[in-house]
Amino acid sequence: MNASKEAARDWVAAHERQLSDWHQIIWNYAEPAWREYRSAAWYVHTLREHGFSVEEGSGGMPTAFCAEWRNGEGGPTVGAYAEYDATPDHSQQAVPWEAPREGLSRYAAGHVDPHSALGIGALAGVLAAQHAMRQHHIAGRLKFFGEPAEKTCGSKPIHAAKGYYDDVDAFISFHPAYLLPHCNSVNWDVHAGCSYGRVFTFECRHAETWGGPSPLRTLWPAHALAPRAPGALDAACLMYTSSKYLYGAMLPRNSGWYITEYMMTGGQATADNQTARIAQLYYCWRAPTVEMMERVAEVLENNAQHVAAMTHCTCRGEWVQKNRPGLPNHVMARLGYANLRLAGPPQFGEEARAFGRKILENLGYTPPEDPFLPECSQLHDPEEVDAILRESLPPWQKNMLSDDYTEYGWHAPTVRLFIGRCMVERPQDGPQTVLPSWAFDALGGKRECIDPTIFSAGRTIAYIILDLLTKPEVLARAWEEFTERTGGGKGGSRWIPPLLPADHPAPIHFRWPEYVTTPRGERQWWLPESPFDRASGT
């Protein structure tokens, strides 16, 4: 280990308590996609305190940012990022039993993966590298992005389309491990696939014109006359069912794709004699290739226009996200894994194990002394991980699942890094069912369980940054591979440009779940707590 990496390692060690406190702030904010106001403001303030210049609201996204810091003249630009969106329906305290956060609906948001650790781990790496750059006079620029709404794969396609990634020489993408064998490793060939998201809005603006003029001469208001149009809610129901029926015809069933839907708005339930004037359905689908994604888009668009005509409605579609499949870079993968080996995977102490044992006890198991999967603290060779992933994929398929980090890889060589986190191993003496999600969520908020992940990520990311800044031959090889894989670099024959236009607006105007302030209280979840929940104590 050279002197600059020692300086970065020592910075992380000296700031462990502060990093832990920072993580608790973001974890407790628990703000969902497109509504991460406090979390983004915290990052902006903290980065400015550390000398970064920060553009708030980058790309027209109120909870995004773009931060820059330069040391000396010249040198490469290395990019990293924070995510900080939480997931609705995962409200959970950092306790070893199911307990939604105090004073909130059980349907409020909570950090699942957790993105709170993703962001603080990446920030730790960038600040540790900044410290080493100053101390050892290393020239270069750090570019740190605030990326909201990863759960909708939302911000990175917009940043990419608007040119924010065009001046970066290499990217580092980090995520806490969420499945095996992706644990204390990096992606090799199998990267994430595509994700598209589109909102269909059905509106019945003139329900009174359904069926022609009324034979009655009346002064009753037009909205109360029968027959009235089926309306927007019927359109949404028909869209939902017709698209369900056609799932099997959109793409082959064995191609590793899937689609989900979410009813954003279902009429305005304030009068019992009104036709539903507006309804919105959000569709998100994932598949390995852009061609497959476009086929699904065609079917959904066709369905939407037909059901609108059937129900006396208009229909418009608006894109939330369109992201590209991942592009491998073996040079970056080798560099990332070498530095992960140097930094070391996280190790979890007795307090963490005691917390895990208590979770298992409360679920009816007899816990072992070490309740965590051993893989959480072990290194995993990326080529061996890749071979395991390939066992479940057809030979033609190059990508699986989806994540919008893939946008970075089409603009500069990118490494995708996974650091282990506590995962409880289910004993054989109890219910042989999937462990509940609250247990996973609680582990992400317990300091002793999540902090080692943050510290390992911080060391690893700092080491990668320092190598990229001081080893021009490695960066040159990474760009040679990038150029070959894209058929000539950006604009090459195999390069995929951003899938959204440069003027694409941020999809912040939809009715995304959020916290609200009303006369009934501050920072309430948009779905109020039920009195039945309070009465039952569940």
Coordinates of C-alpha atoms in Angstrom, one line a residue:
M1 CA 0.0 0.0 0.0
N2 CA 1.4 3.4 -1.0
A3 CA 1.5 6.5 1.1
S4 CA -1.6 8.2 -0.5
K5 CA -3.7 5.1 0.1
E6 CA -2.5 5.0 3.7
A7 CA -3.6 8.6 4.1
A8 CA -7.1 7.7 2.7
R9 CA -7.3 4.7 5.0
D10 CA -6.4 6.8 8.0
W11 CA -9.0 9.4 7.1
V12 CA -11.7 6.8 7.1
A13 CA -10.5 5.4 10.4
A14 CA -10.4 8.8 12.0
H15 CA -13.9 9.7 10.8
E16 CA -15.7 6.5 11.6
R17 CA -18.0 8.0 14.2
Q18 CA -18.8 10.9 12.0
L19 CA -19.6 8.7 9.1
S20 CA -21.8 6.6 11.3
D21 CA -23.7 9.7 12.5
W22 CA -24.1 10.9 8.9
H23 CA -25.6 7.6 7.9
Q24 CA -28.1 7.8 10.7
I25 CA -29.3 11.2 9.5
I26 CA -30.0 9.9 6.0
W27 CA -31.4 6.6 7.2
N28 CA -33.9 8.4 9.5
Y29 CA -34.9 10.9 6.8
A30 CA -36.1 7.9 4.7
E31 CA -37.4 10.1 1.9
P32 CA -38.9 8.3 -1.2
A33 CA -38.1 8.8 -4.9
W34 CA -38.3 12.4 -6.3
R35 CA -39.1 13.8 -2.8
E36 CA -35.7 13.5 -1.1
Y37 CA -35.6 17.2 -0.1
R38 CA -33.9 17.0 3.3
S39 CA -31.4 14.3 2.1
A40 CA -30.3 16.3 -0.9
A41 CA -30.0 19.5 1.1
W42 CA -27.8 17.7 3.7
Y43 CA -25.4 16.5 1.0
V44 CA -25.2 19.9 -0.7
H45 CA -24.4 21.5 2.7
T46 CA -21.8 18.9 3.6
L47 CA -20.0 19.0 0.3
R48 CA -19.8 22.7 0.3
E49 CA -18.3 22.5 3.8
H50 CA -15.6 20.3 2.3
G51 CA -14.7 22.7 -0.5
F52 CA -16.9 21.4 -3.3
S53 CA -18.7 23.7 -5.7
V54 CA -22.3 22.4 -6.0
E55 CA -25.0 22.9 -8.6
E56 CA -28.3 22.3 -6.8
G57 CA -31.2 20.9 -8.8
S58 CA -29.0 19.6 -11.6
G59 CA -30.8 18.5 -14.7
G60 CA -34.0 20.2 -13.6
M61 CA -34.4 17.7 -10.7
P62 CA -35.0 19.5 -7.4
T63 CA -33.4 16.8 -5.3
A64 CA -30.4 16.2 -7.6
F65 CA -27.0 17.9 -7.5
C66 CA -23.6 18.0 -9.2
A67 CA -20.6 18.7 -7.0
E68 CA -17.0 19.3 -8.2
W69 CA -13.6 19.8 -6.6
R70 CA -10.2 20.1 -8.3
N71 CA -6.7 19.8 -6.9
G72 CA -3.9 21.3 -8.9
E73 CA -3.7 21.6 -12.7
G74 CA -4.6 18.9 -15.1
G75 CA -5.3 15.2 -14.1
P76 CA -8.3 13.0 -14.9
T77 CA -11.8 13.5 -13.7
V78 CA -13.2 10.7 -11.6
G79 CA -17.0 10.4 -11.0
A80 CA -18.9 8.9 -8.1
Y81 CA -22.4 9.4 -6.7
A82 CA -24.8 9.2 -3.8
E83 CA -28.3 7.8 -3.9
Y84 CA -30.6 8.5 -1.0
D85 CA -34.1 7.5 -1.9
A86 CA -36.1 5.2 0.4
T87 CA -38.8 2.7 -0.5
P88 CA -42.5 3.1 0.5
D89 CA -44.0 0.3 2.6
H90 CA -40.7 -0.3 4.4
S91 CA -41.0 1.9 7.5
Q92 CA -39.0 0.1 10.2
Q93 CA -37.1 1.1 13.3
A94 CA -33.6 -0.3 14.0
V95 CA -35.0 -2.8 16.4
P96 CA -35.0 -6.7 16.2
W97 CA -38.8 -6.9 15.8
E98 CA -41.3 -5.5 13.4
A99 CA -41.9 -1.9 14.3
P100 CA -42.8 0.9 11.8
R101 CA -41.3 4.2 12.7
E102 CA -43.0 6.1 15.4
G103 CA -46.0 8.3 14.5
L104 CA -46.1 7.2 10.9
S105 CA -48.2 4.9 8.8
R106 CA -46.7 1.4 8.3
Y107 CA -46.8 2.3 4.6
A108 CA -44.2 5.1 5.0
A109 CA -40.8 4.8 3.4
G110 CA -37.7 3.1 4.8
H111 CA -34.2 2.3 3.5
V112 CA -34.1 -1.2 2.1
D113 CA -30.8 -1.8 0.3
P114 CA -30.0 0.7 2.0
H115 CA -29.3 3.7 -0.2
S116 CA -28.4 5.6 2.9
A117 CA -25.3 3.5 3.2
L118 CA -24.7 3.6 -0.5
G119 CA -24.5 7.4 -0.4
I120 CA -22.4 7.8 2.8
G121 CA -20.0 5.0 1.7
A122 CA -19.4 6.8 -1.6
L123 CA -19.1 10.1 0.1
A124 CA -16.5 8.6 2.5
G125 CA -14.5 7.4 -0.4
V126 CA -14.5 10.7 -2.2
L127 CA -13.6 12.7 0.9
A128 CA -10.9 10.3 1.9
A129 CA -9.4 10.6 -1.6
Q130 CA -9.7 14.4 -1.4
H131 CA -7.7 14.3 1.8
A132 CA -5.0 12.1 0.2
M133 CA -4.9 14.3 -2.9
R134 CA -4.2 17.4 -0.8
Q135 CA -1.6 15.7 1.4
H136 CA 0.3 14.2 -1.5
H137 CA -0.3 16.9 -4.2
I138 CA -2.2 14.6 -6.6
A139 CA -3.7 16.5 -9.5
G140 CA -7.2 15.7 -10.6
R141 CA -10.9 16.5 -10.4
L142 CA -13.6 14.8 -8.4
K143 CA -17.2 15.0 -9.6
F144 CA -19.8 13.7 -7.2
F145 CA -23.4 13.4 -8.2
G146 CA -26.6 13.4 -6.2
E147 CA -28.8 10.9 -7.9
P148 CA -32.4 10.8 -6.7
A149 CA -35.1 8.3 -7.5
E150 CA -33.0 5.2 -8.2
K151 CA -36.0 3.1 -7.3
T152 CA -37.6 4.5 -10.5
C153 CA -34.2 4.4 -12.3
G154 CA -35.0 8.1 -12.7
S155 CA -32.1 10.6 -12.4
K156 CA -29.2 9.1 -14.3
P157 CA -30.9 8.9 -17.7
I158 CA -31.8 12.6 -17.3
H159 CA -28.3 13.6 -16.2
A160 CA -26.8 11.6 -19.1
A161 CA -29.2 13.2 -21.7
K162 CA -28.3 16.7 -20.5
G163 CA -24.5 16.1 -20.8
Y164 CA -23.5 15.9 -17.1
Y165 CA -21.4 12.8 -17.7
D166 CA -19.6 13.9 -20.9
D167 CA -16.5 15.3 -19.2
V168 CA -15.8 12.4 -16.8
D169 CA -12.8 10.0 -17.4
A170 CA -14.0 7.1 -15.2
F171 CA -16.9 6.3 -12.9
I172 CA -17.2 4.3 -9.7
S173 CA -20.6 2.7 -8.9
F174 CA -21.1 1.2 -5.4
H175 CA -24.0 -0.6 -4.0
P176 CA -24.4 -2.5 -0.7
A177 CA -24.8 -6.2 -1.5
Y178 CA -28.4 -7.3 -1.7
L179 CA -28.1 -10.8 -3.1
L180 CA -25.7 -13.6 -3.5
P181 CA -23.2 -14.1 -5.1
H182 CA -23.0 -10.3 -5.6
C183 CA -21.2 -9.8 -2.4
N184 CA -17.7 -8.2 -1.8
S185 CA -17.1 -8.4 -5.6
V186 CA -17.4 -6.4 -8.8
N187 CA -19.4 -7.0 -12.0
W188 CA -17.5 -8.7 -14.7
D189 CA -19.6 -9.4 -17.9
V190 CA -23.1 -9.6 -16.5
H191 CA -24.3 -6.1 -15.8
A192 CA -27.8 -4.8 -15.2
G193 CA -30.2 -4.5 -18.1
C194 CA -32.7 -1.8 -19.2
S195 CA -35.5 -0.2 -17.3
Y196 CA -38.3 1.9 -18.8
G197 CA -41.0 3.7 -17.0
R198 CA -44.1 5.4 -18.4
V199 CA -47.1 7.1 -16.9
F200 CA -50.4 6.8 -18.8
T201 CA -52.9 9.6 -17.9
F202 CA -56.5 9.0 -18.8
E203 CA -58.9 12.0 -18.7
C204 CA -62.6 12.2 -19.2
R205 CA -63.0 15.9 -19.7
H206 CA -66.6 16.0 -21.0
A207 CA -68.4 13.1 -19.5
E208 CA -71.8 14.8 -20.3
T209 CA -71.3 14.3 -24.0
W210 CA -71.2 10.5 -23.8
G211 CA -74.1 8.9 -25.7
G212 CA -75.3 12.0 -27.5
P213 CA -77.7 14.8 -26.4
S214 CA -80.2 14.0 -23.6
P215 CA -83.9 13.7 -24.6
L216 CA -84.9 15.5 -21.4
R217 CA -85.3 19.3 -21.3
T218 CA -83.9 20.0 -17.9
L219 CA -82.0 22.6 -15.9
W220 CA -80.1 19.9 -14.0
P221 CA -76.3 20.4 -14.3
A222 CA -74.8 18.4 -17.1
H223 CA -72.6 16.4 -14.8
A224 CA -75.6 14.8 -13.1
L225 CA -77.2 13.6 -16.3
A226 CA -77.3 9.9 -17.4
P227 CA -76.0 8.2 -19.3
R228 CA -72.5 9.4 -18.4
A229 CA -69.2 8.2 -19.8
P230 CA -67.5 5.2 -18.3
G231 CA -64.7 7.6 -17.4
A232 CA -61.1 7.5 -16.5
L233 CA -61.3 4.8 -13.8
D234 CA -62.8 2.4 -16.3
A235 CA -60.0 3.3 -18.7
A236 CA -57.4 2.5 -16.1
C237 CA -59.1 -0.8 -15.2
L238 CA -59.3 -1.8 -18.8
M239 CA -55.6 -0.8 -19.3
Y240 CA -54.6 -2.9 -16.3
T241 CA -56.5 -6.0 -17.4
S242 CA -55.8 -5.9 -21.1
S243 CA -52.1 -5.5 -20.5
K244 CA -52.2 -8.3 -18.0
Y245 CA -53.8 -10.5 -20.7
L246 CA -51.1 -9.6 -23.2
Y247 CA -48.0 -10.2 -21.0
G248 CA -47.3 -13.5 -22.6
A249 CA -47.5 -12.0 -26.1
M250 CA -45.2 -9.0 -25.4
L251 CA -42.0 -11.0 -25.2
P252 CA -41.0 -14.7 -24.7
R253 CA -41.6 -15.8 -21.2
N254 CA -38.0 -17.2 -20.8
S255 CA -36.1 -14.0 -21.6
G256 CA -35.7 -12.7 -18.1
W257 CA -38.0 -9.7 -18.4
Y258 CA -40.9 -8.5 -16.2
I259 CA -43.3 -5.7 -15.8
T260 CA -45.0 -4.0 -12.9
E261 CA -47.7 -1.4 -12.6
Y262 CA -48.8 1.2 -10.0
M263 CA -52.1 3.1 -9.8
M264 CA -50.9 6.6 -9.1
T265 CA -54.4 8.3 -9.3
G266 CA -57.8 6.6 -9.5
G267 CA -60.4 9.4 -9.8
Q268 CA -61.3 12.0 -7.2
A269 CA -63.4 10.4 -4.5
T270 CA -65.2 13.4 -3.2
A271 CA -68.7 12.9 -4.6
D272 CA -70.8 9.8 -5.3
N273 CA -72.5 11.0 -8.5
Q274 CA -69.4 11.9 -10.5
T275 CA -67.7 10.2 -13.4
A276 CA -64.0 9.7 -12.6
R277 CA -62.3 12.4 -14.6
I278 CA -58.7 11.4 -14.2
A279 CA -56.7 8.2 -13.6
Q280 CA -53.0 7.5 -13.9
L281 CA -51.1 4.2 -14.3
Y282 CA -47.4 3.9 -14.0
Y283 CA -45.7 1.0 -15.8
C284 CA -42.2 -0.1 -15.3
W285 CA -40.6 -2.9 -17.3
R286 CA -37.2 -4.5 -17.4
A287 CA -35.5 -6.6 -20.0
P288 CA -31.9 -7.3 -21.3
T289 CA -32.0 -5.3 -24.5
V290 CA -33.3 -2.0 -25.9
E291 CA -35.1 -3.8 -28.7
M292 CA -37.1 -5.9 -26.2
M293 CA -38.0 -2.8 -24.2
E294 CA -39.3 -1.0 -27.3
R295 CA -41.5 -3.9 -28.2
V296 CA -43.2 -3.7 -24.8
A297 CA -43.6 0.0 -25.2
E298 CA -45.4 -0.5 -28.5
V299 CA -47.9 -2.9 -26.9
L300 CA -48.6 -0.7 -23.9
E301 CA -49.1 2.4 -26.1
N302 CA -51.5 0.5 -28.3
N303 CA -53.5 -0.7 -25.4
A304 CA -53.7 2.8 -23.8
Q305 CA -55.0 4.4 -27.0
H306 CA -57.7 1.7 -27.5
V307 CA -59.0 1.7 -24.0
A308 CA -59.2 5.5 -24.0
A309 CA -61.4 5.4 -27.1
M310 CA -63.6 2.8 -25.5
T311 CA -64.2 4.9 -22.4
H312 CA -64.7 8.4 -23.8
C313 CA -61.3 9.5 -22.6
T314 CA -58.1 11.1 -23.9
C315 CA -54.8 9.5 -23.1
R316 CA -51.2 10.8 -23.0
G317 CA -48.1 8.9 -22.1
E318 CA -45.0 10.5 -20.3
W319 CA -41.7 8.9 -19.8
V320 CA -40.3 8.6 -16.3
Q321 CA -37.2 6.7 -17.3
K322 CA -35.4 5.0 -20.2
N323 CA -32.0 3.6 -19.3
R324 CA -29.5 1.6 -21.3
P325 CA -28.1 -1.9 -20.6
G326 CA -24.8 -2.1 -18.7
L327 CA -21.5 -2.1 -20.6
P328 CA -18.6 -4.2 -19.1
N329 CA -15.1 -3.0 -18.6
H330 CA -12.6 -5.7 -17.5
V331 CA -9.8 -3.2 -16.8
M332 CA -12.0 -1.3 -14.4
A333 CA -13.3 -4.5 -12.9
R334 CA -9.8 -5.8 -12.2
L335 CA -8.8 -2.4 -10.7
G336 CA -11.9 -2.4 -8.5
Y337 CA -11.4 -5.9 -7.2
A338 CA -7.7 -5.4 -6.5
N339 CA -8.5 -2.4 -4.3
L340 CA -11.4 -4.2 -2.6
R341 CA -8.9 -6.9 -1.7
L342 CA -6.5 -4.3 -0.3
A343 CA -9.3 -2.5 1.6
G344 CA -10.8 -5.7 3.0
P345 CA -14.4 -6.8 3.2
P346 CA -16.5 -5.7 6.2
Q347 CA -16.2 -7.7 9.4
F348 CA -19.1 -7.7 11.9
G349 CA -18.6 -7.8 15.7
E350 CA -20.4 -9.3 18.6
E351 CA -22.9 -6.5 18.9
A352 CA -24.0 -7.0 15.3
R353 CA -24.2 -10.7 15.8
A354 CA -26.3 -10.3 19.0
F355 CA -28.7 -8.1 17.1
G356 CA -29.0 -10.7 14.3
R357 CA -29.6 -13.5 16.9
K358 CA -32.4 -11.5 18.5
I359 CA -34.1 -11.1 15.1
L360 CA -34.0 -14.9 14.7
E361 CA -35.3 -15.5 18.2
N362 CA -38.2 -13.1 17.6
L363 CA -39.0 -15.0 14.5
G364 CA -39.2 -18.4 16.3
Y365 CA -35.8 -19.8 15.5
T366 CA -32.9 -21.0 17.6
P367 CA -30.1 -18.8 16.4
P368 CA -26.5 -19.9 15.9
E369 CA -23.6 -18.1 17.5
D370 CA -23.0 -16.3 14.2
P371 CA -26.4 -15.6 12.5
F372 CA -25.0 -14.0 9.4
L373 CA -24.2 -15.6 6.1
P374 CA -20.4 -16.2 5.9
E375 CA -20.4 -14.7 2.4
C376 CA -21.1 -11.2 3.9
S377 CA -17.4 -11.0 5.1
Q378 CA -15.7 -13.0 2.3
L379 CA -14.2 -11.9 -1.0
H380 CA -15.7 -13.3 -4.2
D381 CA -13.7 -13.4 -7.4
P382 CA -15.7 -11.5 -10.1
E383 CA -15.1 -14.1 -12.8
E384 CA -16.4 -16.9 -10.5
V385 CA -19.4 -14.8 -9.6
D386 CA -20.1 -14.2 -13.3
A387 CA -19.9 -17.9 -14.0
I388 CA -22.6 -18.6 -11.4
L389 CA -24.8 -15.9 -12.8
R390 CA -24.4 -17.3 -16.3
E391 CA -25.7 -20.7 -15.2
S392 CA -29.3 -19.3 -15.1
L393 CA -29.1 -17.3 -18.3
P394 CA -29.5 -18.3 -21.9
P395 CA -26.3 -18.0 -23.9
W396 CA -27.5 -14.9 -25.9
Q397 CA -28.4 -12.9 -22.8
K398 CA -25.8 -10.4 -21.6
N399 CA -27.7 -8.5 -19.0
M400 CA -30.1 -9.2 -16.1
L401 CA -32.2 -7.2 -13.7
S402 CA -31.9 -3.4 -14.0
D403 CA -30.3 -0.4 -12.4
D404 CA -29.6 3.1 -13.8
Y405 CA -25.9 3.1 -12.9
T406 CA -25.6 1.6 -16.4
E407 CA -25.9 5.1 -17.8
Y408 CA -22.4 5.9 -16.6
G409 CA -20.8 3.0 -18.6
W410 CA -21.8 4.5 -21.9
H411 CA -19.9 7.8 -21.2
A412 CA -16.7 6.5 -19.5
P413 CA -15.2 3.2 -18.2
T414 CA -17.1 2.2 -15.1
V415 CA -16.6 -0.3 -12.3
R416 CA -19.6 -1.7 -10.4
L417 CA -18.7 -2.5 -6.8
F418 CA -20.7 -4.6 -4.3
I419 CA -19.7 -4.5 -0.6
G420 CA -21.2 -7.0 1.8
R421 CA -23.8 -6.2 4.5
C422 CA -25.4 -8.2 7.2
M423 CA -27.7 -10.9 5.8
V424 CA -29.3 -13.2 8.4
E425 CA -29.0 -16.9 7.6
R426 CA -32.3 -18.8 8.2
P427 CA -31.7 -21.8 10.6
Q428 CA -33.2 -25.2 9.8
D429 CA -35.1 -25.6 13.1
G430 CA -37.9 -23.1 12.4
P431 CA -40.4 -22.1 9.7
Q432 CA -38.9 -22.7 6.3
T433 CA -40.2 -19.5 4.8
V434 CA -38.6 -16.4 3.4
L435 CA -37.4 -14.1 6.2
P436 CA -39.6 -10.9 6.4
S437 CA -38.4 -7.7 4.8
W438 CA -38.5 -5.8 8.1
A439 CA -35.6 -7.8 9.4
F440 CA -33.5 -6.8 6.4
D441 CA -34.5 -3.2 6.8
A442 CA -33.7 -3.1 10.5
L443 CA -30.2 -4.5 9.9
G444 CA -29.6 -1.5 7.6
G445 CA -30.3 1.0 10.4
K446 CA -28.3 -0.7 13.2
R447 CA -24.9 1.0 13.5
E448 CA -23.0 -2.1 14.3
C449 CA -24.5 -4.0 11.4
I450 CA -24.2 -1.4 8.6
D451 CA -21.2 0.8 9.6
P452 CA -18.5 -1.8 8.6
T453 CA -20.1 -1.8 5.1
I454 CA -19.7 1.9 4.9
F455 CA -16.1 1.9 6.1
S456 CA -15.1 -0.8 3.6
A457 CA -16.7 1.0 0.8
G458 CA -15.0 4.2 1.7
R459 CA -11.6 2.7 1.7
T460 CA -12.2 0.8 -1.5
I461 CA -13.6 3.8 -3.4
A462 CA -10.8 6.1 -2.2
Y463 CA -8.1 3.6 -3.3
I464 CA -9.7 3.2 -6.8
I465 CA -9.9 7.0 -7.2
L466 CA -6.2 7.4 -6.3
D467 CA -5.1 4.7 -8.7
L468 CA -7.1 6.3 -11.5
L469 CA -5.5 9.7 -10.8
T470 CA -1.9 8.3 -10.5
K471 CA -1.8 5.4 -13.0
P472 CA -2.4 6.9 -16.5
E473 CA -1.5 3.6 -18.1
V474 CA -4.5 1.9 -16.4
L475 CA -6.9 4.5 -17.4
A476 CA -5.6 4.4 -20.9
R477 CA -6.2 0.6 -21.1
A478 CA -9.7 1.1 -19.7
W479 CA -10.5 3.6 -22.5
E480 CA -9.0 1.3 -25.1
E481 CA -11.5 -1.4 -24.0
F482 CA -14.3 1.1 -23.9
T483 CA -13.5 2.2 -27.5
E484 CA -13.4 -1.5 -28.7
R485 CA -16.7 -2.4 -27.0
T486 CA -18.5 0.7 -28.4
G487 CA -17.2 0.3 -31.9
G488 CA -15.2 3.5 -31.8
G489 CA -16.0 5.2 -28.5
K490 CA -18.8 7.7 -27.9
G491 CA -20.7 7.9 -31.2
G492 CA -19.2 4.6 -32.4
S493 CA -21.0 1.8 -34.3
R494 CA -22.0 -0.1 -31.1
W495 CA -22.4 2.9 -28.8
I496 CA -25.9 3.5 -27.5
P497 CA -26.8 7.2 -27.1
P498 CA -29.0 8.5 -24.2
L499 CA -32.6 7.2 -24.7
L500 CA -34.2 10.4 -23.5
P501 CA -34.0 13.8 -25.3
A502 CA -31.8 16.5 -23.9
D503 CA -34.9 18.6 -23.1
H504 CA -36.6 15.9 -21.2
P505 CA -38.4 17.3 -18.1
A506 CA -37.9 15.8 -14.7
P507 CA -41.0 13.7 -13.8
I508 CA -41.5 15.4 -10.5
H509 CA -45.1 16.5 -11.2
F510 CA -46.7 13.1 -10.6
R511 CA -48.3 12.0 -7.4
W512 CA -45.3 10.2 -6.0
P513 CA -45.6 9.0 -2.3
E514 CA -44.2 11.6 0.0
Y515 CA -44.3 13.2 3.5
V516 CA -46.8 16.1 3.9
T517 CA -47.5 18.8 6.4
T518 CA -51.1 19.5 7.2
P519 CA -53.1 21.1 10.1
R520 CA -53.1 17.6 11.5
G521 CA -49.3 17.5 11.9
E522 CA -45.9 18.0 10.4
R523 CA -44.1 15.4 8.2
Q524 CA -47.0 13.0 8.0
W525 CA -47.0 10.2 5.4
W526 CA -49.4 10.9 2.6
L527 CA -51.4 7.8 3.6
P528 CA -52.5 8.5 7.2
E529 CA -52.1 6.1 10.0
S530 CA -55.3 4.1 10.5
P531 CA -57.1 4.2 13.8
F532 CA -57.6 0.4 13.4
D533 CA -53.8 0.0 13.5
R534 CA -53.6 2.1 16.6
A535 CA -56.4 0.1 18.3
S536 CA -54.8 -3.3 17.5
G537 CA -51.3 -2.2 18.3
T538 CA -50.0 -3.8 15.0

